[in-house]
CSV table of C-alpha atoms and ligand atoms in Angstrom, one decimal:
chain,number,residue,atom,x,y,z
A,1,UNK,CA,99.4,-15.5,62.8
A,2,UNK,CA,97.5,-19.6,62.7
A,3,UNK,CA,93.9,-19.3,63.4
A,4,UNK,CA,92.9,-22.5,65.1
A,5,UNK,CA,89.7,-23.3,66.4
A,6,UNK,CA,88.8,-24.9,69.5
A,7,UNK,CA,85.8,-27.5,69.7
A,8,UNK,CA,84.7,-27.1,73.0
A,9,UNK,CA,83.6,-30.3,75.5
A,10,UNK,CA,79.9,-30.5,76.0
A,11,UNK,CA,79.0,-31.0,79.9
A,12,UNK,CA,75.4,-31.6,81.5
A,13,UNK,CA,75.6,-27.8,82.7
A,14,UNK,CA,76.4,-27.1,78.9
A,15,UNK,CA,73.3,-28.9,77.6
A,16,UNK,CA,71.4,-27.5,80.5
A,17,UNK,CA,72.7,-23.5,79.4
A,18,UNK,CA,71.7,-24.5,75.6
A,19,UNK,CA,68.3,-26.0,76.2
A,20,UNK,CA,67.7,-22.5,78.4
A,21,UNK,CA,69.1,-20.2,76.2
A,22,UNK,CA,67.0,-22.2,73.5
A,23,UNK,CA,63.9,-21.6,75.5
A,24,UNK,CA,64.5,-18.1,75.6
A,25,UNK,CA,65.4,-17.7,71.5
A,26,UNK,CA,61.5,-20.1,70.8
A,27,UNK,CA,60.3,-17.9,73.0
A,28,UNK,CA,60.9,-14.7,71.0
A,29,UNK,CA,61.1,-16.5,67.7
A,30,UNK,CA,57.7,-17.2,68.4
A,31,UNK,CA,56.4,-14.1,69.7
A,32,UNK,CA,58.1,-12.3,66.7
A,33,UNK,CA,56.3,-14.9,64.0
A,34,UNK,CA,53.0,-14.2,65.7
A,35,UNK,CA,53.2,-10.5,66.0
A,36,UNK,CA,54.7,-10.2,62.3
A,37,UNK,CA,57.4,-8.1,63.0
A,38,UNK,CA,60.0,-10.3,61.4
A,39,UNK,CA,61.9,-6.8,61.3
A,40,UNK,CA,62.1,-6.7,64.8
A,41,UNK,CA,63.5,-10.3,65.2
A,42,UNK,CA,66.2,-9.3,62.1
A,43,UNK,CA,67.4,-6.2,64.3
A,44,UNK,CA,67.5,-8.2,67.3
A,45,UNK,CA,69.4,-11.5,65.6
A,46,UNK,CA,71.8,-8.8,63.8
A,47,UNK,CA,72.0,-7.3,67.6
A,48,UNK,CA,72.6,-11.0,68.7
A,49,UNK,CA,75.3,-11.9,66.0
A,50,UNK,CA,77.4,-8.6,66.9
A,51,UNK,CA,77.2,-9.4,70.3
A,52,UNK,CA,78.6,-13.6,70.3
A,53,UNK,CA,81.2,-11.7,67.4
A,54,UNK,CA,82.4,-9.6,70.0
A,55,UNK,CA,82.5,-12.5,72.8
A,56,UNK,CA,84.4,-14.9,71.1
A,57,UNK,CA,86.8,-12.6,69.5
A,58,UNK,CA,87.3,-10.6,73.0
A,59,UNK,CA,86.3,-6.9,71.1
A,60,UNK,CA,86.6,-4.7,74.6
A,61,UNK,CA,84.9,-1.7,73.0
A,62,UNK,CA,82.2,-3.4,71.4
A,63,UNK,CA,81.9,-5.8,74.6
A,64,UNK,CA,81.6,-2.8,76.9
A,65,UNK,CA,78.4,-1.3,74.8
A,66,UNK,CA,76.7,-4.2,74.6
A,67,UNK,CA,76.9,-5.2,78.6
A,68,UNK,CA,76.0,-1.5,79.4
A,69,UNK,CA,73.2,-1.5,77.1
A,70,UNK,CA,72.2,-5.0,77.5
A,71,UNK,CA,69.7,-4.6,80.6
A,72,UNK,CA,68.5,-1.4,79.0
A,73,UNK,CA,67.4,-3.8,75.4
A,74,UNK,CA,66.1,-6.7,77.9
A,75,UNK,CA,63.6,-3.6,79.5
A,76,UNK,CA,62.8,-2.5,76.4
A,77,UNK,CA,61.8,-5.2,75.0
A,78,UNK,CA,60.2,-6.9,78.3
A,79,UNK,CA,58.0,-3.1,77.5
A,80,UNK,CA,57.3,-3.2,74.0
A,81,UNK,CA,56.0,-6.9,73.9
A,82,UNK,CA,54.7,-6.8,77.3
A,83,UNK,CA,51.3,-8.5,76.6
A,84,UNK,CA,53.3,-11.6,74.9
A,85,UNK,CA,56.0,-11.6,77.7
A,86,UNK,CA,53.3,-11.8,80.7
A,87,UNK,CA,51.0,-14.3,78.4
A,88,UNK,CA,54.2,-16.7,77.4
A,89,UNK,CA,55.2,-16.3,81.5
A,90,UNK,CA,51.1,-17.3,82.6
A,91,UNK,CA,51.2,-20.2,79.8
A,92,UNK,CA,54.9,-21.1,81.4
A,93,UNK,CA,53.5,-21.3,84.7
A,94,UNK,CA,50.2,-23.2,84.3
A,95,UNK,CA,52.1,-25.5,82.6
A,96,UNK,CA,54.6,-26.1,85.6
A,97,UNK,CA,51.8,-26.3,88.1
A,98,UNK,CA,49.4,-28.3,86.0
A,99,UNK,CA,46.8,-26.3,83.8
A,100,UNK,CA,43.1,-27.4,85.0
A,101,UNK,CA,40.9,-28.9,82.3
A,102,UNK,CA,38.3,-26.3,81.2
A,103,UNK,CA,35.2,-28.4,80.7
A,104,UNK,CA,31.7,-27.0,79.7
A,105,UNK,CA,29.1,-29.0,80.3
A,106,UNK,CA,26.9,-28.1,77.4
A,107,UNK,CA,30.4,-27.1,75.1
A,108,UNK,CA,28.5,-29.0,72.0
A,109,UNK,CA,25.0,-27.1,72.7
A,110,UNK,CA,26.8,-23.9,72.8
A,111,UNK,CA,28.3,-24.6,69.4
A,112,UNK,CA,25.4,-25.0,67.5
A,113,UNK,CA,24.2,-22.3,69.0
A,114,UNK,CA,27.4,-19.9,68.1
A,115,UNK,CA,27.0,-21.9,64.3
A,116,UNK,CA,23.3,-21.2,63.8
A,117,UNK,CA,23.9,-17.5,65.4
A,118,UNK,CA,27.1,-16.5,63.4
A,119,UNK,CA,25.4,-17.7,60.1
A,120,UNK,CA,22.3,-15.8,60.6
A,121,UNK,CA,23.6,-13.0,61.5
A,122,UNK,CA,26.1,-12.9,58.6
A,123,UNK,CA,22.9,-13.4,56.3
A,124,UNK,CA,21.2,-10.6,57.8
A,125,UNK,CA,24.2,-8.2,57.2
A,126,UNK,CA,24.5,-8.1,61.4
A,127,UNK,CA,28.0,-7.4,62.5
A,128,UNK,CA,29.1,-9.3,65.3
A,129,UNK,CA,32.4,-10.3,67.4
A,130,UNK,CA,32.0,-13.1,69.9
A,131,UNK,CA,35.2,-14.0,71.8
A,132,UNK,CA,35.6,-17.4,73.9
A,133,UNK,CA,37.8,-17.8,76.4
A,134,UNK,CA,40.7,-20.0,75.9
A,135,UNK,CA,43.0,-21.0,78.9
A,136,UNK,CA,44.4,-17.7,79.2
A,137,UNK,CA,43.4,-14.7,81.2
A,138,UNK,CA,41.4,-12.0,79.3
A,139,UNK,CA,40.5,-9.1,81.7
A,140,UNK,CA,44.3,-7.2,81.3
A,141,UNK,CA,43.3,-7.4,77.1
A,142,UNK,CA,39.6,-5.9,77.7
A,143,UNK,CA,38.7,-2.7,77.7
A,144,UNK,CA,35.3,-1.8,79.1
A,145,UNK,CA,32.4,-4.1,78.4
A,146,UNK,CA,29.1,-4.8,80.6
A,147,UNK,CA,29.0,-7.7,83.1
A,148,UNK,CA,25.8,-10.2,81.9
A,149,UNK,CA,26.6,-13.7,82.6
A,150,UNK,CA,23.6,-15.3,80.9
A,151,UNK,CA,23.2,-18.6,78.8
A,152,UNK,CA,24.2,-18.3,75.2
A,153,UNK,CA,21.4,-18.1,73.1
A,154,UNK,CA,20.7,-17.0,69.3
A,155,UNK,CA,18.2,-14.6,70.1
A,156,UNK,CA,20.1,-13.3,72.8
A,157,UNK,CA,23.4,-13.0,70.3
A,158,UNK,CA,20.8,-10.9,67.7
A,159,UNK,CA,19.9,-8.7,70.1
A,160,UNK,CA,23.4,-7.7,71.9
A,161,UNK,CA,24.5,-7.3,68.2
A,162,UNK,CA,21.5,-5.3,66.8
A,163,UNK,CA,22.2,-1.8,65.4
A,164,UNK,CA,19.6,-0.5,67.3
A,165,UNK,CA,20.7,-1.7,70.8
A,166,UNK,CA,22.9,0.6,73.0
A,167,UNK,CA,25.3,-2.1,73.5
A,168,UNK,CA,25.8,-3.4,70.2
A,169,UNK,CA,29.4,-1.4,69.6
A,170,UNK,CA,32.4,-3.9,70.6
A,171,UNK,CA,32.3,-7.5,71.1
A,172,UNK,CA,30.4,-10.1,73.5
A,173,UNK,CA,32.9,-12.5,75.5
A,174,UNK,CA,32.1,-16.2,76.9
A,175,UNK,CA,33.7,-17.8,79.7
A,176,UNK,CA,32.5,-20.9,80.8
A,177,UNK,CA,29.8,-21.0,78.3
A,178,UNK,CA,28.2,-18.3,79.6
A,179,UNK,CA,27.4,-14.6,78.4
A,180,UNK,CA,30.0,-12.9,80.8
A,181,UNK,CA,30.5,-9.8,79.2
A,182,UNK,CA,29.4,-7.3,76.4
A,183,UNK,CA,30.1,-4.2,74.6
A,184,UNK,CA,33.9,-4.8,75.4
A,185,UNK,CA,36.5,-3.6,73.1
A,186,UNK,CA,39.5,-5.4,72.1
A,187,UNK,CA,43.4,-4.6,71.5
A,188,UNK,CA,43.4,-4.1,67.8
A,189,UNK,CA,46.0,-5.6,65.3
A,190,UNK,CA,48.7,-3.7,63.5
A,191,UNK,CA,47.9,-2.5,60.2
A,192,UNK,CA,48.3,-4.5,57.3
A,193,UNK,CA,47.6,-7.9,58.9
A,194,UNK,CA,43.8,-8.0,57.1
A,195,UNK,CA,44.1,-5.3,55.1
A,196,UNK,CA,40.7,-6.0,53.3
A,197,UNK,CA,39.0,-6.0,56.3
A,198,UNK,CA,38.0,-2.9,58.9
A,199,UNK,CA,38.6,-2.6,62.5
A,200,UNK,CA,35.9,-5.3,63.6
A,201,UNK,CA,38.2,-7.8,62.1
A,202,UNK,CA,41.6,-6.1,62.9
A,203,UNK,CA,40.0,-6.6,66.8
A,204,UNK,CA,40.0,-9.9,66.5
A,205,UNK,CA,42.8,-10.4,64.9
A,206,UNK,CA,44.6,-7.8,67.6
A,207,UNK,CA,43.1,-10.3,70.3
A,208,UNK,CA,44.0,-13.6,68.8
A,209,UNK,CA,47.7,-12.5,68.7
A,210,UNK,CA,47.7,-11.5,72.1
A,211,UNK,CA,46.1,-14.9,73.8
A,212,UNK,CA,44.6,-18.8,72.8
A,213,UNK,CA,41.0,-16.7,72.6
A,214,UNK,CA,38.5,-18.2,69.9
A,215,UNK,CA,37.3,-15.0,68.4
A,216,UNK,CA,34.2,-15.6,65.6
A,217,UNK,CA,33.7,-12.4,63.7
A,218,UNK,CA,30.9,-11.7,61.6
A,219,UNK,CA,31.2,-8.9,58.4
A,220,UNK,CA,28.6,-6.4,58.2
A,221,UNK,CA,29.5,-5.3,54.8
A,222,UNK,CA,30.0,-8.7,53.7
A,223,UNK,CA,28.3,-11.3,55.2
A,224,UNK,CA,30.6,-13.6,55.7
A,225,UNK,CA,32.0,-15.3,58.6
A,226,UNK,CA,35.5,-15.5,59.8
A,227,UNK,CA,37.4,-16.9,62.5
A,228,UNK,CA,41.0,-15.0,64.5
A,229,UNK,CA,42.6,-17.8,66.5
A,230,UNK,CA,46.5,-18.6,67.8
A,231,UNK,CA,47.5,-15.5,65.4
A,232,UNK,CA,45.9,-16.0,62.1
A,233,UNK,CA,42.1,-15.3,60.6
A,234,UNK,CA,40.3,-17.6,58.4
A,235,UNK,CA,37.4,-17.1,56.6
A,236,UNK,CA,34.6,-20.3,57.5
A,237,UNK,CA,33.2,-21.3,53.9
A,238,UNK,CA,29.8,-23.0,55.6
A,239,UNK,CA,28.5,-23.7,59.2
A,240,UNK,CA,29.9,-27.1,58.9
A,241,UNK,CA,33.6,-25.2,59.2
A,242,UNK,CA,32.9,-23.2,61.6
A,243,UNK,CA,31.6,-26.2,63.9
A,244,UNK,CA,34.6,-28.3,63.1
A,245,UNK,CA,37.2,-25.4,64.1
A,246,UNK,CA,34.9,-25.1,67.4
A,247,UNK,CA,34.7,-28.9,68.3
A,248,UNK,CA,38.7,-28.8,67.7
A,249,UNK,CA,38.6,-25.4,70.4
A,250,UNK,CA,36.6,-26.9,72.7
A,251,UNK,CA,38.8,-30.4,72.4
A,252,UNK,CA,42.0,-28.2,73.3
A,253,UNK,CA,40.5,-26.6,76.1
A,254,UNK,CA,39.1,-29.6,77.8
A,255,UNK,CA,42.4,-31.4,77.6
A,256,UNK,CA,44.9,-31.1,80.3
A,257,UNK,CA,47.8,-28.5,79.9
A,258,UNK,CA,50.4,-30.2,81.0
A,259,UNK,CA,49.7,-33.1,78.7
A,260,UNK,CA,49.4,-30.9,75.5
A,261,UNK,CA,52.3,-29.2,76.1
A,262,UNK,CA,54.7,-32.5,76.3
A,263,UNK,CA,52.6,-34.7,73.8
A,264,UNK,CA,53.1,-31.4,71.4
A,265,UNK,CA,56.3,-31.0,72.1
A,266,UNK,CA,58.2,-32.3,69.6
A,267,UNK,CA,55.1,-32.2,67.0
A,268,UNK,CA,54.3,-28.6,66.8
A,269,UNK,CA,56.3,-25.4,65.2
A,270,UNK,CA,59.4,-28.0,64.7
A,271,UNK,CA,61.3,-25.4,62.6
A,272,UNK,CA,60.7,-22.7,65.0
A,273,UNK,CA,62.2,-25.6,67.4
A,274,UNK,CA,64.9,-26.8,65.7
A,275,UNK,CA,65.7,-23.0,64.2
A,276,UNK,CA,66.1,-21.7,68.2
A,277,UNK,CA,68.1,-24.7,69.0
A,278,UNK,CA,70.6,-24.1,66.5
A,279,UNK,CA,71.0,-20.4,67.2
A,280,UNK,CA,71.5,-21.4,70.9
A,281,UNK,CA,74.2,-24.1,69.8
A,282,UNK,CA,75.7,-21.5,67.6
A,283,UNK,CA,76.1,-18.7,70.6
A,284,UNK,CA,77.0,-21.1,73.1
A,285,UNK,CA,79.7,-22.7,70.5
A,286,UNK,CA,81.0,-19.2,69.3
A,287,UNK,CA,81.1,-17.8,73.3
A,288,UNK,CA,82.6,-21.3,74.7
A,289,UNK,CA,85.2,-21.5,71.8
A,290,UNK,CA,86.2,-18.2,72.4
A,291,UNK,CA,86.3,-18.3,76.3
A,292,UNK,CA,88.8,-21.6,76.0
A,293,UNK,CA,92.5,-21.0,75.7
A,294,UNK,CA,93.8,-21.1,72.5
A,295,UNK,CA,97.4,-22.1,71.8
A,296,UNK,CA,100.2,-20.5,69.3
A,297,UNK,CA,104.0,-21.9,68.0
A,298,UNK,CA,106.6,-19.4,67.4
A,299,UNK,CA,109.5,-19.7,66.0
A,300,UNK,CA,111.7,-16.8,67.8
A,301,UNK,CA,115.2,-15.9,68.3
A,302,UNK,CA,117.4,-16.5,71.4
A,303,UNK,CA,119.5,-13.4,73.1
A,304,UNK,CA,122.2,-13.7,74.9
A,305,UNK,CA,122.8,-11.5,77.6
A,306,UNK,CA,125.8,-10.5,79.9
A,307,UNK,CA,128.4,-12.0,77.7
A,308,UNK,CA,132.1,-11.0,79.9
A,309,UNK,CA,134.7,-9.0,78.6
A,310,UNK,CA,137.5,-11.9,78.2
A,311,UNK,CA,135.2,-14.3,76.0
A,312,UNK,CA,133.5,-14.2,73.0
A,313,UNK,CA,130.3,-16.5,71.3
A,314,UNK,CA,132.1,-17.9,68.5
A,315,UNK,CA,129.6,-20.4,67.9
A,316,UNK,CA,125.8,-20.0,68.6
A,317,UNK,CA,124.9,-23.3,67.3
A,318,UNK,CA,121.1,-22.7,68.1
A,319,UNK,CA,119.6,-19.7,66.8
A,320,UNK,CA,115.9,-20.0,66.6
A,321,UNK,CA,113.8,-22.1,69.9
A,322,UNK,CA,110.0,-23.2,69.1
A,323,UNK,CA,107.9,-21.8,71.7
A,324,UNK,CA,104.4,-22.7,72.3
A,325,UNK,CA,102.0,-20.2,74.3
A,326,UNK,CA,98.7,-20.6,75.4
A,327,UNK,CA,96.0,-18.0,76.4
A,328,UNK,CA,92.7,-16.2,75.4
A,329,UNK,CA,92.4,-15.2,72.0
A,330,UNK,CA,92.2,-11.5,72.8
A,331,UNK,CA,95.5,-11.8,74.3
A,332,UNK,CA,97.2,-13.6,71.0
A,333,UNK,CA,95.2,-10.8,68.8
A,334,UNK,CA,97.1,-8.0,70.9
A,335,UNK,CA,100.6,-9.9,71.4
A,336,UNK,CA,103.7,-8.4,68.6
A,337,UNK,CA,105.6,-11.9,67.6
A,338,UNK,CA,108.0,-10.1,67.5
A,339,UNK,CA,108.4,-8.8,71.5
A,340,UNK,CA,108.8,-13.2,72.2
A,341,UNK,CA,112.1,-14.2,72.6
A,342,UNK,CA,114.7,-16.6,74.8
A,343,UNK,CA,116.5,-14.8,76.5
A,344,UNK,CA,120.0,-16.7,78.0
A,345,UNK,CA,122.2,-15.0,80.9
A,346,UNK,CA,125.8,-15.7,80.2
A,347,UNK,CA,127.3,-14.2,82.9
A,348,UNK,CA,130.6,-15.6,84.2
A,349,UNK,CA,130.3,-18.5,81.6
A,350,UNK,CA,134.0,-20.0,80.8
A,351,UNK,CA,135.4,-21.0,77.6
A,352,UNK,CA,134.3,-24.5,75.8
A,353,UNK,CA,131.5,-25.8,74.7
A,354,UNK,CA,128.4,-24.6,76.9
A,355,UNK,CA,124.9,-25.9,77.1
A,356,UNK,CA,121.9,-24.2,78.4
A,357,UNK,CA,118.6,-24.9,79.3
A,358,UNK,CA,115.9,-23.1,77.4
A,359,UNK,CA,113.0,-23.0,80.5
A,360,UNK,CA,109.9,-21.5,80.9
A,361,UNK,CA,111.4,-18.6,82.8
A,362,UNK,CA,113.9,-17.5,80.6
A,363,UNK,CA,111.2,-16.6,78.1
A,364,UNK,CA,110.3,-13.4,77.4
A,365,UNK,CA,106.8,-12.7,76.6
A,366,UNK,CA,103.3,-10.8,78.0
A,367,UNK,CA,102.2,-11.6,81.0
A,368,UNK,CA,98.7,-12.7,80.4
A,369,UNK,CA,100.2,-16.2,77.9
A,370,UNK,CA,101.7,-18.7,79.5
A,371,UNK,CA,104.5,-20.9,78.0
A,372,UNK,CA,103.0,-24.7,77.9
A,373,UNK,CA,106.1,-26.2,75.6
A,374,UNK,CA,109.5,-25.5,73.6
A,375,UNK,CA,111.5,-27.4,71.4
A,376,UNK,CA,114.6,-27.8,71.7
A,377,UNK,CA,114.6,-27.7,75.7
A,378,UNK,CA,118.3,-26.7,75.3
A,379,UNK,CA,120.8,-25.0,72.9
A,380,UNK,CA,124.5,-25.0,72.6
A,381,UNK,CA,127.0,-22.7,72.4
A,382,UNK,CA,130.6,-22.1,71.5
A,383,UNK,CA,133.0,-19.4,74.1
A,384,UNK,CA,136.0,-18.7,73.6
A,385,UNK,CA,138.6,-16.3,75.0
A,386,UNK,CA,138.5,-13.6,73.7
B,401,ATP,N1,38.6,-2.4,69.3
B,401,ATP,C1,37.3,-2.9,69.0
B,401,ATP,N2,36.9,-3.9,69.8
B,401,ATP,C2,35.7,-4.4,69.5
B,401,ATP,N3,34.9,-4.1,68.5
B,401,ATP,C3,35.3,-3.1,67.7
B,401,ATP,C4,36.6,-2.5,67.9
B,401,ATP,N4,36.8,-1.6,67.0
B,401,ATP,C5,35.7,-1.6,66.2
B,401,ATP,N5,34.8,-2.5,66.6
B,401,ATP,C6,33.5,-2.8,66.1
B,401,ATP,O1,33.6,-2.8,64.7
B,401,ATP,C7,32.7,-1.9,64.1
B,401,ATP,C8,33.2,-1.3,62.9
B,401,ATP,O2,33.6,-2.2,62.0
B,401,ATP,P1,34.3,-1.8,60.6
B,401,ATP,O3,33.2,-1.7,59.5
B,401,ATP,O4,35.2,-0.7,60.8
B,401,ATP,O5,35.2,-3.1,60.5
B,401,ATP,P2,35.1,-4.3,59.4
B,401,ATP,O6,36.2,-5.2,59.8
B,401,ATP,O7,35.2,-3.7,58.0
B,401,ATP,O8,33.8,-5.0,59.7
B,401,ATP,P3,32.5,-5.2,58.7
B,401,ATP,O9,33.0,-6.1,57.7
B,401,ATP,O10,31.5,-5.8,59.6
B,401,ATP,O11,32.2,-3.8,58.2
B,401,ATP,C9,32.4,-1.0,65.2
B,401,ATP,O12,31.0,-0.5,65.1
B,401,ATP,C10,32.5,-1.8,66.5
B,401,ATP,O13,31.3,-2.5,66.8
């Protein structure tokens, strides 16, 4: 049986379902790269491949898992990653209704003061884990803490942090350039993300890959400085790093959503960008290719029915008619060649040299093709008496 593809025409509603479907694939693509569980995106794009497999080559069985389950794996998931889901959905819509600038008046005071703080600290062997707000929402990631809302200061930092203090277990957070909050706890990160480091730093690793925090943690054991931001924790080499990666922070959040997001568009994570517009491209092509009807030639044989008693065919002098048929591709991959044929009623023909019409109706085939052409469009035949 031919195997022909189709290439599908592209309308504005087509671009429109790609650039959506696109969205959604970043979206995930992103959350996955950021959580590290690449294993999870695998299972889901093997999920995904199956799935457009079983679309564009019409696979009832398979078809009829996957829509049953399908709303069941779009809960699941929606659960497992619900933190991403609701931050990616905040992020979405502050950037549809305009995100606010976040200025702090004194943003530059405050960083000297987190510098000079961080670096003492980490000299003196003080543990410590300061988060500052970013743009998004960090009261659903907290758990516990003590309202303060005081001005940052260093000796204010040393004694939150001091071993001695009550309140020295869990992290401080700023919002606004204030003191809001301390002795809070954070969502930790999966194992194996710092795997030299304890749970101070898997804290602020676990916060970092949850929202656009600033998290500066400071090693006990070590005495060295590190900051967790968008997913990923660096160690600061000198005060002079950890001011530049704060002045950077502190220019983000000032800056207006809206205009990050469009000026970044095309500049940031463009493989990500580029990877989840070809996988949209690729389902959309596979599912619209598949959806389109398909055409077939076959060469089959022509019957004659109802032939009289008195005559006889002495001469059929067209045996074989090309018919083309069109339909889905499920319907071809069902369809025996061999159940196609013309079928010509002879009844009360006379003798001499007869010519019929081969037409659409006197085709024989299923139901769900439809004939769209035949060559020759007539045959001849030869009755005699018999
Ligand atoms: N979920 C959490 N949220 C905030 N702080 C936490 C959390 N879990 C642990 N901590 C803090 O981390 C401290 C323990 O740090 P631990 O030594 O286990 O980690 P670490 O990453 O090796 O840090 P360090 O290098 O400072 O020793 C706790 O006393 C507590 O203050």
């Amino acid at each position: 049986m031919p195997f022909d593809l189709q290439i599908p025409s592209v309308s504005f509603v087509d671009l429109l379902d790609i650039g959506i479907f696109a969205m959604a694939v970043y979206v995930l693509l992103a959350i996955g790269i950021q959580r590290g569980s690449r294993r999870g995106l695998a299972v889901i794009g093997i999920f995904v491949a199956i799935y457009v497999l079983a679309m564009r080559w019409q696979m009832p069985l398979s078809l009829t898992v996957f829509r049953v389950g399908f709303s069941a794996m779009i809960v699941s998931i929606a659960i497992v990653y619900q933190d991403d889901v609701r931050a990616a959905a905040e992020r979405i819509g502050r950037w549809m209704l305009g995100g606010r600038s976040l200025v702090v008046s004194n943003a530059s005071k405050i960083a000297d003061t987190l510098v000079h703080a961080a670096f003492h600290m980490a000299e003196k062997r003080t543990g410590a884990l300061i988060v500052i707000q970013g743009r998004d929402a960090l009261d659903r990631l907290l758990d516990g803490g003590i309202d303060l809302d005081a001005v940052a200061s260093a000796p204010l930092f040393y004694s939150l942090f001091d071993p001695n203090s009550a309140g020295h277990d869990g992290a401080v957070v700023m919002r606004n350039g204030r003191v809001a909050k301390f002795a809070t706890h954070l969502p930790l990160a999966k194992c194996g993300r710092a795997d030299d480091f304890g749970t101070r730093h898997h804290a602020a690793l676990g916060l970092a890959d949850c929202c656009d925090a600033f998290v500066i943690v400071v090693s006990e054991e070590r005495g060295c400085v590190s900051v967790a931001h968008g997913g990923r924790l660096d160690k600061m080499e000198g005060p002079g790093a950890l001011a530049t990666r704060l002045q950077s922070f502190n220019a983000y959040r000032r800056l207006n959503e809206r205009k990050v997001t469009l000026s970044e568009l095309f500049r940031k994570r463009v493989v990500i960008k580029l990877a989840a517009l070809l996988i949209a491209t690729g389902c959309w092509w596979m599912i619209s290719s598949g959806a389109n009807e398909v055409y077939r030639t076959f060469v089959v044989p022509v019957e004659y029915r109802n032939v009289a008693e008195h005559v006889k065919l002495s001469q059929t002098l067209t045996q074989e008619v090309k018919v083309t048929l069109a339909g889905s591709e499920t319907a071809f991959r069902f369809l025996a060649p061999s159940s196609i044929v013309v079928s010509l009623d002879l009844e009360d023909v006379a003798a001499g040299k007869r010519q019929f019409n081969v037409t659409p109706d006197t085709v024989r085939h299923p139901n769900n093709l439809r004939v769209t052409a035949i060559e020759p469009r007539s045959v001849r035949v030869k009755v005699e008496p018999h």
